[in-house]
Amino acid sequence: MRLFAVILFWGIALSIVAEIPESARSRVAVERHAPALKTALQAKTLQLGSPVFIRVFKRTGKLEVWIQNAAQTYSLFKIYDICYFSGNLGPKTKQGDMQSPEGFYYVTPGQLNPWSRFHLSFNLGYPNAYDRYHGRTGSALMVHGDCVSIGCYAMTDKKIEEIYTLVESALRNGQPFVRVHVFPFKLEDNKLLLYSGNKWIDFWKNLREGYQFFEKYKVPPNVEVVGGRYVFEFDEI
């Protein structure tokens, strides 16, 4: 199936004609999980194929999946335990540092990997524009299955099948990309105070602006980079 879309990201309009990649493994996974997901979503007045938004929190090892509702805001659908990630709190800065990234990423159809050697996966798109501005290096940072990781966020195979089904269904239904926001922890003022002496505190305060935007509006912001900082505004898509 081809997906035709025009997207705005980092201030640049991109016309894309994207193929949704598919393998026998991904087809089986979607067919296995779609019926139960439809039922669970309907219980929350949500639908499979509606736009998806993902948040990851390192310290607690949680991955949240939010789904767009009838009011065009996002409702929390499910929280998944992350099976494993490597490194400590703080962003990935260079190839081989064993760190899992933090920041604002997005997943296009071409970033799905239904042939992954880690069962199923999608690429977060690290390094993004912010990472490149700051000279950060690395590649192939994923959310995937198989519960092993060197810089990725690894899930169990069952959980990645569910998450993959939600993401693929949204992309197949016309969502141009899925935003994935990765935080060290919930960026509330009292939590940040505990890390006031950490070398990443200024970076985390910048991340907090995007965190607070979603907490206030329940709509993920459009994210751009200006002068080496993330800036946030309402998405025009």
Coordinates of C-alpha atoms in Angstrom, one line a residue:
M1 CA 0.0 0.0 0.0
R2 CA 1.3 3.5 -0.9
L3 CA 0.9 6.4 1.5
F4 CA 0.8 9.9 -0.1
A5 CA 1.5 12.7 2.4
V6 CA 3.0 16.2 2.8
I7 CA 4.8 16.6 6.1
L8 CA 6.3 19.6 7.9
F9 CA 9.3 18.7 10.0
W10 CA 12.2 20.9 11.2
G11 CA 10.5 23.7 9.2
I12 CA 10.8 21.9 5.8
A13 CA 7.8 20.7 3.8
L14 CA 8.5 17.2 2.4
S15 CA 6.4 15.5 -0.2
I16 CA 6.6 11.8 0.3
V17 CA 5.3 8.7 -1.5
A18 CA 6.0 6.0 1.1
E19 CA 5.6 2.3 0.9
I20 CA 4.5 0.5 4.1
P21 CA 7.0 -2.3 4.4
E22 CA 5.6 -5.7 5.2
S23 CA 6.9 -9.2 5.9
A24 CA 5.3 -12.5 6.6
R25 CA 6.3 -12.0 10.2
S26 CA 4.7 -8.5 10.5
R27 CA 1.5 -9.7 8.8
V28 CA 1.2 -12.6 11.2
A29 CA 1.8 -10.2 14.2
V30 CA -0.8 -7.7 13.0
E31 CA -3.4 -10.4 12.3
R32 CA -2.7 -11.9 15.7
H33 CA -3.1 -8.7 17.7
A34 CA -5.5 -6.4 15.7
P35 CA -8.7 -8.1 17.0
A36 CA -7.8 -7.8 20.7
L37 CA -6.4 -4.3 20.2
K38 CA -9.6 -3.2 18.4
T39 CA -11.7 -4.4 21.3
A40 CA -9.5 -2.8 23.9
L41 CA -9.4 0.5 22.0
Q42 CA -13.2 0.5 21.6
A43 CA -13.6 0.1 25.3
K44 CA -11.8 3.5 25.6
T45 CA -13.8 5.0 22.7
L46 CA -10.6 4.8 20.5
Q47 CA -9.9 3.2 17.2
L48 CA -7.2 1.1 15.7
G49 CA -5.6 3.1 12.8
S50 CA -6.1 6.5 14.6
P51 CA -2.9 8.6 15.0
V52 CA -0.4 7.4 17.6
F53 CA 2.0 9.2 19.9
I54 CA 4.6 7.5 22.0
R55 CA 6.4 8.6 25.2
V56 CA 9.4 6.8 26.7
F57 CA 10.6 7.3 30.3
K58 CA 14.0 5.9 31.1
R59 CA 14.1 5.9 34.9
T60 CA 10.9 3.9 35.3
G61 CA 11.4 1.9 32.1
K62 CA 8.0 2.7 30.7
L63 CA 6.7 3.2 27.2
E64 CA 3.3 5.0 26.8
V65 CA 1.1 4.7 23.8
W66 CA -1.4 7.5 23.3
I67 CA -4.1 7.4 20.6
Q68 CA -5.9 10.4 19.1
N69 CA -9.5 10.6 20.2
A70 CA -12.7 12.1 18.7
A71 CA -11.9 15.5 20.2
Q72 CA -8.5 15.5 18.3
T73 CA -6.5 15.3 21.5
Y74 CA -4.7 12.2 22.7
S75 CA -5.8 9.6 25.3
L76 CA -3.5 7.2 27.1
F77 CA -4.2 3.7 25.7
K78 CA -1.6 1.5 27.4
I79 CA 1.7 1.6 29.3
Y80 CA 4.3 -1.1 28.4
D81 CA 7.3 -2.1 30.5
I82 CA 10.5 -1.7 28.6
C83 CA 12.3 -5.0 28.8
Y84 CA 15.9 -3.5 28.6
F85 CA 17.8 -0.4 27.6
S86 CA 21.5 0.3 28.1
G87 CA 23.4 3.2 29.6
N88 CA 22.3 5.8 32.2
L89 CA 20.1 8.9 32.4
G90 CA 21.2 11.4 29.8
P91 CA 21.3 11.6 26.0
K92 CA 23.3 9.5 23.6
T93 CA 26.2 11.6 22.4
K94 CA 28.5 9.4 20.3
Q95 CA 28.7 6.1 18.5
G96 CA 29.6 3.3 20.9
D97 CA 28.8 5.1 24.2
M98 CA 26.1 2.4 24.9
Q99 CA 23.6 5.2 25.7
S100 CA 19.9 5.0 24.7
P101 CA 18.9 8.4 23.3
E102 CA 16.7 11.1 24.8
G103 CA 14.9 13.8 22.8
F104 CA 12.2 14.2 20.2
Y105 CA 12.0 11.8 17.4
Y106 CA 9.6 10.6 14.7
V107 CA 9.0 7.4 12.8
T108 CA 8.0 7.4 9.1
P109 CA 6.8 4.3 7.2
G110 CA 10.3 3.8 5.9
Q111 CA 11.6 3.4 9.4
L112 CA 9.6 0.3 10.1
N113 CA 11.6 -2.9 9.9
P114 CA 9.4 -6.0 9.7
W115 CA 12.5 -8.1 8.9
S116 CA 14.4 -7.1 12.0
R117 CA 16.8 -9.6 13.5
F118 CA 15.2 -8.4 16.8
H119 CA 11.8 -9.7 15.8
L120 CA 10.1 -6.4 14.7
S121 CA 11.5 -2.8 15.1
F122 CA 11.2 0.8 14.1
N123 CA 14.0 3.3 13.9
L124 CA 13.8 6.4 16.1
G125 CA 15.7 8.5 13.6
Y126 CA 18.7 9.3 15.8
P127 CA 20.6 11.5 15.2
N128 CA 17.8 14.1 14.7
A129 CA 18.4 17.8 13.9
Y130 CA 19.3 18.7 17.5
D131 CA 21.7 15.8 17.8
R132 CA 23.4 16.7 14.6
Y133 CA 23.7 20.4 15.6
H134 CA 25.5 19.2 18.7
G135 CA 27.8 16.9 16.8
R136 CA 26.3 13.7 18.2
T137 CA 26.9 10.5 16.4
G138 CA 25.4 7.0 16.1
S139 CA 22.8 5.2 14.1
A140 CA 20.2 2.5 14.1
L141 CA 18.6 3.3 17.4
M142 CA 15.4 1.4 17.6
V143 CA 12.4 0.3 19.6
H144 CA 12.5 -3.5 19.0
G145 CA 11.8 -6.9 20.4
D146 CA 14.0 -9.8 21.6
C147 CA 14.7 -8.1 25.0
V148 CA 18.4 -7.2 24.3
S149 CA 19.8 -3.8 23.7
I150 CA 23.0 -1.8 23.0
G151 CA 21.5 1.7 22.9
C152 CA 18.0 0.7 21.8
Y153 CA 14.7 0.3 23.8
A154 CA 14.0 -3.4 23.8
M155 CA 10.6 -4.9 24.4
T156 CA 9.5 -8.5 24.7
D157 CA 8.4 -9.9 21.4
K158 CA 4.7 -9.9 22.4
K159 CA 4.8 -6.3 23.4
I160 CA 6.7 -5.1 20.3
E161 CA 4.1 -6.9 18.2
E162 CA 1.3 -4.9 19.9
I163 CA 3.2 -1.6 19.6
Y164 CA 4.2 -2.4 16.0
T165 CA 0.5 -3.1 15.1
L166 CA -0.6 0.2 16.6
V167 CA 2.1 2.1 14.8
E168 CA 1.8 0.3 11.5
S169 CA -2.0 0.7 11.5
A170 CA -1.8 4.4 12.1
L171 CA 0.8 4.9 9.3
R172 CA -1.2 2.7 6.9
N173 CA -4.3 4.8 7.7
G174 CA -2.5 8.0 6.7
Q175 CA -0.6 9.3 9.7
P176 CA 2.6 10.7 8.0
F177 CA 4.8 9.9 11.0
V178 CA 4.6 8.9 14.6
R179 CA 6.2 11.2 17.1
V180 CA 8.3 9.5 19.8
H181 CA 9.3 11.6 22.8
V182 CA 12.0 10.1 25.0
F183 CA 12.6 11.5 28.5
P184 CA 14.8 10.6 31.4
F185 CA 11.8 10.7 33.8
K186 CA 8.6 12.7 34.1
L187 CA 9.9 16.2 33.9
E188 CA 8.0 17.8 36.7
D189 CA 9.6 20.6 38.8
N190 CA 10.0 18.5 42.0
K191 CA 11.7 15.7 40.0
L192 CA 14.1 18.1 38.3
L193 CA 15.1 19.5 41.7
L194 CA 16.5 16.1 42.6
Y195 CA 18.9 16.4 39.6
S196 CA 19.8 20.1 39.9
G197 CA 23.5 19.3 40.0
N198 CA 23.5 16.9 37.0
K199 CA 25.5 17.9 34.0
W200 CA 22.4 17.4 31.8
I201 CA 20.1 19.7 33.8
D202 CA 19.9 22.4 31.1
F203 CA 19.2 19.8 28.4
W204 CA 16.5 18.3 30.6
K205 CA 15.0 21.8 31.2
N206 CA 14.7 22.2 27.4
L207 CA 13.1 18.8 27.1
R208 CA 10.6 19.8 29.9
E209 CA 9.2 22.5 27.6
G210 CA 8.0 19.8 25.2
Y211 CA 6.9 17.6 28.1
Q212 CA 4.8 20.4 29.6
F213 CA 3.3 21.3 26.2
F214 CA 1.8 17.8 25.8
E215 CA 0.8 17.7 29.5
K216 CA -1.1 21.0 29.0
Y217 CA -2.8 20.4 25.6
K218 CA -2.7 16.6 25.3
V219 CA -1.5 17.2 21.7
P220 CA 2.1 16.5 20.8
P221 CA 3.8 19.7 19.6
N222 CA 5.6 20.3 16.4
V223 CA 9.3 20.3 17.3
E224 CA 12.1 22.3 15.6
V225 CA 15.6 23.3 16.4
V226 CA 16.6 27.0 16.7
G227 CA 20.1 28.0 17.9
G228 CA 20.8 24.5 19.2
R229 CA 17.6 24.4 21.3
Y230 CA 14.3 22.5 20.8
V231 CA 11.4 24.9 20.2
F232 CA 7.7 23.8 20.3
E233 CA 4.5 25.0 18.7
F234 CA 1.2 23.6 17.6
D235 CA 1.4 21.2 14.7
E236 CA 0.0 22.6 11.5
I237 CA -0.4 19.1 9.8

